[in-house]
Amino acid sequence: MSTAIVLMAFGKKEYYQMAYNMALSIRRFNNDIPIHLIHDDKYSLPDYKSWVFSIRTPIDERDLYQNGSFSPGMAKLNIDRYLVHNVNIYLDVDGICLRPLDEIINKANALKGCFYAQKAQGFRGQDAIPMGNYKRDGNEFPEMQWATLEKIWQYHEIGEDALVPAINSSFLVLRKGNNLSAFYEQARENAKNGVPLSELSMPWGNTYPDELALNVACGQLGINPDFGGYPIMFAHQSVSKEVIYNAEKNHWFLGLYGGKGFTSSTMWEFADKKLMDYHRHLGLTHEYKWHKMSAAKHANKSRLLAEGRPPR
């Protein structure tokens, strides 16, 4: 079966550097798996680093924008148009791999549906992916950070009894085909004509969050996207050093999410230490340090994105 890791990089050179770090960390453990980089062709890594990518595909510039403004969320919602392999394990680039991925790859290949994701962190301790329904729950759905259930049902065509999940789109398993294309077409429609930005609970870097569009599409199409567990570990400032340094026991990736102040500084330091070890193992030098790249992250932005459709 054709299976690949898929990464995306656009907007700033730092995202290419993050993609390199993620790819290099995967190569440390699974050197033979194809790694597909979807990018905006605005920046080129030097040849001695670009070898980590098996395939590089430029993204159509129109798929990067919403109403003339740069929108990473819209870019992620166009990912289905650029997939090459049958089974695709998508990862946000702001993180590193911690251990071999054979278990993740085998599980992804065995799944029959078209769309799976890591669940949002469960504030109520549930093992299954969090699911919300406005009729049942009102607005009591703390795992959904982007919009209230009331706003979701107000602005989207969605069944009264539908269940909307809360996913984390930093980890996705995508099975290429007509079902996936139809799912993403619905998600794009949700982003273009759904909850207005001014009524979101929290915009993503003040642009439309792809997670919200994907969550609603799952509810509309009756998809349970639960991959199971937490392949990526995320940690707030309060997480202890011991937990971070033992992350690989329960997780496959370390996620360095959000802008400045979101992730524990210990996580950044631990990631750089790991990358130094990985590079040394491969006879290379670790150059792209996380503390230098974090200021460029999209989540630091404060400018609002105007509503509307991307240019066509």
Short mmCIF file of C-alpha atoms in Angstrom, two decimals, residues 66-294:
data_model
loop_
_atom_site.label_atom_id
_atom_site.label_comp_id
_atom_site.label_asym_id
_atom_site.label_seq_id
_atom_site.Cartn_x
_atom_site.Cartn_y
_atom_site.Cartn_z
CA GLN A 66 -9.22 33.87 1.72
CA ASN A 67 -10.59 37.15 0.38
CA GLY A 68 -7.11 38.24 -0.64
CA SER A 69 -5.51 37.60 2.75
CA PHE A 70 -3.05 34.82 3.53
CA SER A 71 -4.81 32.00 5.39
CA PRO A 72 -2.93 28.86 6.50
CA GLY A 73 -6.25 27.35 7.52
CA MET A 74 -7.56 27.62 3.96
CA ALA A 75 -4.32 26.11 2.67
CA LYS A 76 -4.80 23.10 4.95
CA LEU A 77 -8.40 22.79 3.76
CA ASN A 78 -7.12 22.38 0.20
CA ILE A 79 -4.70 19.56 1.06
CA ASP A 80 -6.82 16.87 -0.64
CA ARG A 81 -6.06 18.43 -4.04
CA TYR A 82 -2.34 17.72 -3.70
CA LEU A 83 -2.12 14.25 -2.20
CA VAL A 84 -0.14 11.66 -4.16
CA HIS A 85 -0.28 8.52 -2.03
CA ASN A 86 -3.22 6.31 -1.04
CA VAL A 87 -2.79 6.79 2.71
CA ASN A 88 -1.39 10.07 3.99
CA ILE A 89 -0.31 10.88 7.53
CA TYR A 90 -0.39 14.65 7.76
CA LEU A 91 1.59 16.46 10.47
CA ASP A 92 1.88 20.11 11.37
CA VAL A 93 5.55 21.02 11.05
CA ASP A 94 5.95 22.63 14.47
CA GLY A 95 7.17 19.51 16.25
CA ILE A 96 9.51 16.55 16.15
CA CYS A 97 9.26 12.77 15.96
CA LEU A 98 10.20 10.88 19.13
CA ARG A 99 10.27 7.20 18.11
CA PRO A 100 9.66 4.75 15.23
CA LEU A 101 6.30 5.16 13.48
CA ASP A 102 5.64 1.56 12.46
CA GLU A 103 2.64 1.22 14.80
CA ILE A 104 1.12 4.48 13.55
CA ILE A 105 1.71 3.53 9.91
CA ASN A 106 0.21 0.06 10.31
CA LYS A 107 -2.86 1.46 12.06
CA ALA A 108 -3.33 4.15 9.39
CA ASN A 109 -3.18 1.52 6.65
CA ALA A 110 -5.77 -0.64 8.41
CA LEU A 111 -8.37 2.13 8.75
CA LYS A 112 -11.18 2.04 6.19
CA GLY A 113 -12.57 5.57 6.42
CA CYS A 114 -11.27 8.64 4.60
CA PHE A 115 -10.58 11.02 7.50
CA TYR A 116 -9.13 10.54 10.99
CA ALA A 117 -7.55 12.91 13.48
CA GLN A 118 -6.12 13.20 16.93
CA LYS A 119 -8.81 14.20 19.40
CA ALA A 120 -8.69 17.52 21.18
CA GLN A 121 -7.43 17.29 24.73
CA GLY A 122 -10.34 16.02 26.82
CA PHE A 123 -11.12 18.47 29.60
CA ARG A 124 -13.60 15.99 31.07
CA GLY A 125 -11.31 12.97 30.98
CA GLN A 126 -13.11 10.95 28.32
CA ASP A 127 -11.25 8.31 26.34
CA ALA A 128 -13.31 8.67 23.15
CA ILE A 129 -13.17 11.72 20.94
CA PRO A 130 -15.25 14.58 22.41
CA MET A 131 -18.60 15.00 20.64
CA GLY A 132 -21.03 17.90 21.03
CA ASN A 133 -24.69 18.42 20.11
CA TYR A 134 -26.45 21.72 20.68
CA LYS A 135 -29.86 20.21 21.48
CA ARG A 136 -28.30 17.87 24.03
CA ASP A 137 -25.46 19.96 25.46
CA GLY A 138 -26.41 23.58 24.93
CA ASN A 139 -23.06 25.34 24.87
CA GLU A 140 -21.36 22.97 27.32
CA PHE A 141 -18.57 21.75 25.05
CA PRO A 142 -15.25 23.01 26.49
CA GLU A 143 -13.12 20.98 24.08
CA MET A 144 -14.41 23.12 21.19
CA GLN A 145 -12.30 26.24 21.48
CA TRP A 146 -13.22 27.89 18.18
CA ALA A 147 -16.99 28.46 18.39
CA THR A 148 -19.95 27.69 20.60
CA LEU A 149 -22.36 24.96 19.61
CA GLU A 150 -25.05 27.61 19.31
CA LYS A 151 -23.02 29.45 16.64
CA ILE A 152 -22.23 26.21 14.80
CA TRP A 153 -25.90 25.24 14.53
CA GLN A 154 -26.89 28.81 13.72
CA TYR A 155 -24.56 29.26 10.75
CA HIS A 156 -24.28 25.76 9.28
CA GLU A 157 -26.72 23.34 7.67
CA ILE A 158 -26.41 20.51 10.16
CA GLY A 159 -28.86 17.94 11.46
CA GLU A 160 -30.55 18.50 14.80
CA ASP A 161 -29.12 15.24 16.16
CA ALA A 162 -25.70 15.52 14.53
CA LEU A 163 -22.59 15.06 16.65
CA VAL A 164 -19.74 17.50 16.09
CA PRO A 165 -16.32 16.24 17.24
CA ALA A 166 -13.45 18.28 18.61
CA ILE A 167 -10.29 17.29 16.77
CA ASN A 168 -6.71 18.48 16.75
CA SER A 169 -5.72 18.83 13.09
CA SER A 170 -1.98 18.69 13.82
CA PHE A 171 -2.28 14.95 13.15
CA LEU A 172 -4.50 13.61 10.37
CA VAL A 173 -4.85 10.35 8.45
CA LEU A 174 -6.25 10.95 4.98
CA ARG A 175 -7.24 8.18 2.56
CA LYS A 176 -7.17 9.62 -0.95
CA GLY A 177 -10.29 9.17 -3.05
CA ASN A 178 -13.75 10.50 -3.86
CA ASN A 179 -14.95 10.29 -0.26
CA LEU A 180 -12.08 12.44 0.97
CA SER A 181 -12.61 14.95 -1.84
CA ALA A 182 -16.31 15.28 -0.94
CA PHE A 183 -15.44 15.69 2.73
CA TYR A 184 -12.95 18.49 2.06
CA GLU A 185 -15.31 20.20 -0.35
CA GLN A 186 -17.82 20.41 2.50
CA ALA A 187 -15.13 21.66 4.89
CA ARG A 188 -14.13 24.41 2.44
CA GLU A 189 -17.76 25.46 2.16
CA ASN A 190 -17.94 25.64 5.94
CA ALA A 191 -14.92 27.93 6.07
CA LYS A 192 -16.23 30.21 3.34
CA ASN A 193 -19.81 30.57 4.51
CA GLY A 194 -19.94 29.40 8.11
CA VAL A 195 -19.50 31.16 11.45
CA PRO A 196 -18.29 34.73 10.77
CA LEU A 197 -14.83 35.54 12.09
CA SER A 198 -16.31 38.25 14.29
CA GLU A 199 -18.37 35.60 16.09
CA LEU A 200 -15.70 32.97 16.62
CA SER A 201 -14.74 32.23 20.20
CA MET A 202 -11.10 32.35 19.13
CA PRO A 203 -9.68 32.83 15.61
CA TRP A 204 -6.44 31.05 14.73
CA GLY A 205 -3.85 33.80 14.40
CA ASN A 206 -6.92 35.90 13.58
CA THR A 207 -7.73 33.78 10.53
CA TYR A 208 -10.35 31.05 10.07
CA PRO A 209 -9.39 27.81 11.89
CA ASP A 210 -9.36 24.73 9.67
CA GLU A 211 -10.24 22.59 12.69
CA LEU A 212 -13.65 24.21 13.00
CA ALA A 213 -14.48 23.61 9.34
CA LEU A 214 -13.36 19.97 9.65
CA ASN A 215 -15.27 19.41 12.89
CA VAL A 216 -18.50 20.70 11.36
CA ALA A 217 -17.99 18.64 8.17
CA CYS A 218 -17.66 15.51 10.31
CA GLY A 219 -20.99 16.32 11.97
CA GLN A 220 -22.68 17.08 8.66
CA LEU A 221 -21.48 13.86 7.00
CA GLY A 222 -21.73 11.55 10.02
CA ILE A 223 -17.99 10.86 10.28
CA ASN A 224 -16.35 9.73 13.51
CA PRO A 225 -12.73 10.82 12.99
CA ASP A 226 -11.25 9.35 16.18
CA PHE A 227 -7.79 7.89 15.45
CA GLY A 228 -7.43 6.91 19.08
CA GLY A 229 -5.02 8.12 21.72
CA TYR A 230 -2.72 11.11 21.45
CA PRO A 231 0.01 10.55 18.84
CA ILE A 232 1.24 14.11 19.52
CA MET A 233 2.00 15.40 22.99
CA PHE A 234 1.19 19.04 23.65
CA ALA A 235 2.13 20.75 26.90
CA HIS A 236 1.16 24.01 28.55
CA GLN A 237 3.55 25.96 30.75
CA SER A 238 2.55 23.99 33.85
CA VAL A 239 3.59 20.54 32.58
CA SER A 240 6.54 19.15 34.52
CA LYS A 241 9.97 18.48 33.06
CA GLU A 242 9.63 14.80 34.00
CA VAL A 243 6.46 14.42 31.92
CA ILE A 244 8.08 16.10 28.91
CA TYR A 245 11.26 14.01 29.09
CA ASN A 246 9.16 10.82 29.21
CA ALA A 247 6.86 11.83 26.34
CA GLU A 248 8.07 9.08 24.02
CA LYS A 249 6.62 6.41 26.30
CA ASN A 250 3.05 7.40 25.34
CA HIS A 251 3.43 9.59 22.25
CA TRP A 252 5.14 9.53 18.86
CA PHE A 253 5.56 13.27 18.38
CA LEU A 254 6.24 16.37 20.43
CA GLY A 255 4.03 19.29 19.38
CA LEU A 256 5.32 22.85 19.78
CA TYR A 257 2.01 24.53 19.15
CA GLY A 258 0.81 28.10 19.38
CA GLY A 259 2.60 31.40 19.63
CA LYS A 260 4.94 32.66 22.30
CA GLY A 261 3.84 31.73 25.80
CA PHE A 262 1.66 28.76 24.83
CA THR A 263 4.17 25.93 25.07
CA SER A 264 6.48 25.23 28.00
CA SER A 265 10.02 26.51 27.41
CA THR A 266 11.20 23.10 28.57
CA MET A 267 9.50 21.63 25.49
CA TRP A 268 11.47 23.92 23.16
CA GLU A 269 14.73 23.04 24.93
CA PHE A 270 13.94 19.32 24.89
CA ALA A 271 13.12 19.43 21.17
CA ASP A 272 16.42 21.11 20.36
CA LYS A 273 18.31 18.59 22.45
CA LYS A 274 16.62 15.75 20.58
CA LEU A 275 17.34 17.36 17.21
CA MET A 276 21.00 17.76 18.14
CA ASP A 277 21.12 14.05 18.94
CA TYR A 278 19.33 13.12 15.70
CA HIS A 279 21.66 15.23 13.58
CA ARG A 280 24.72 13.85 15.34
CA HIS A 281 23.49 10.30 14.70
CA LEU A 282 23.27 11.13 10.97
CA GLY A 283 26.61 12.95 10.91
CA LEU A 284 24.94 16.36 10.54
CA THR A 285 24.71 19.65 12.45
CA HIS A 286 21.52 21.02 13.99
CA GLU A 287 21.10 24.57 12.66
CA TYR A 288 17.41 25.52 12.85
CA LYS A 289 16.88 26.21 16.56
CA TRP A 290 13.31 26.47 17.87
CA HIS A 291 13.73 29.61 19.94
CA LYS A 292 14.72 31.50 16.77
CA MET A 293 11.78 30.21 14.74
CA SER A 294 8.96 30.59 17.26
#
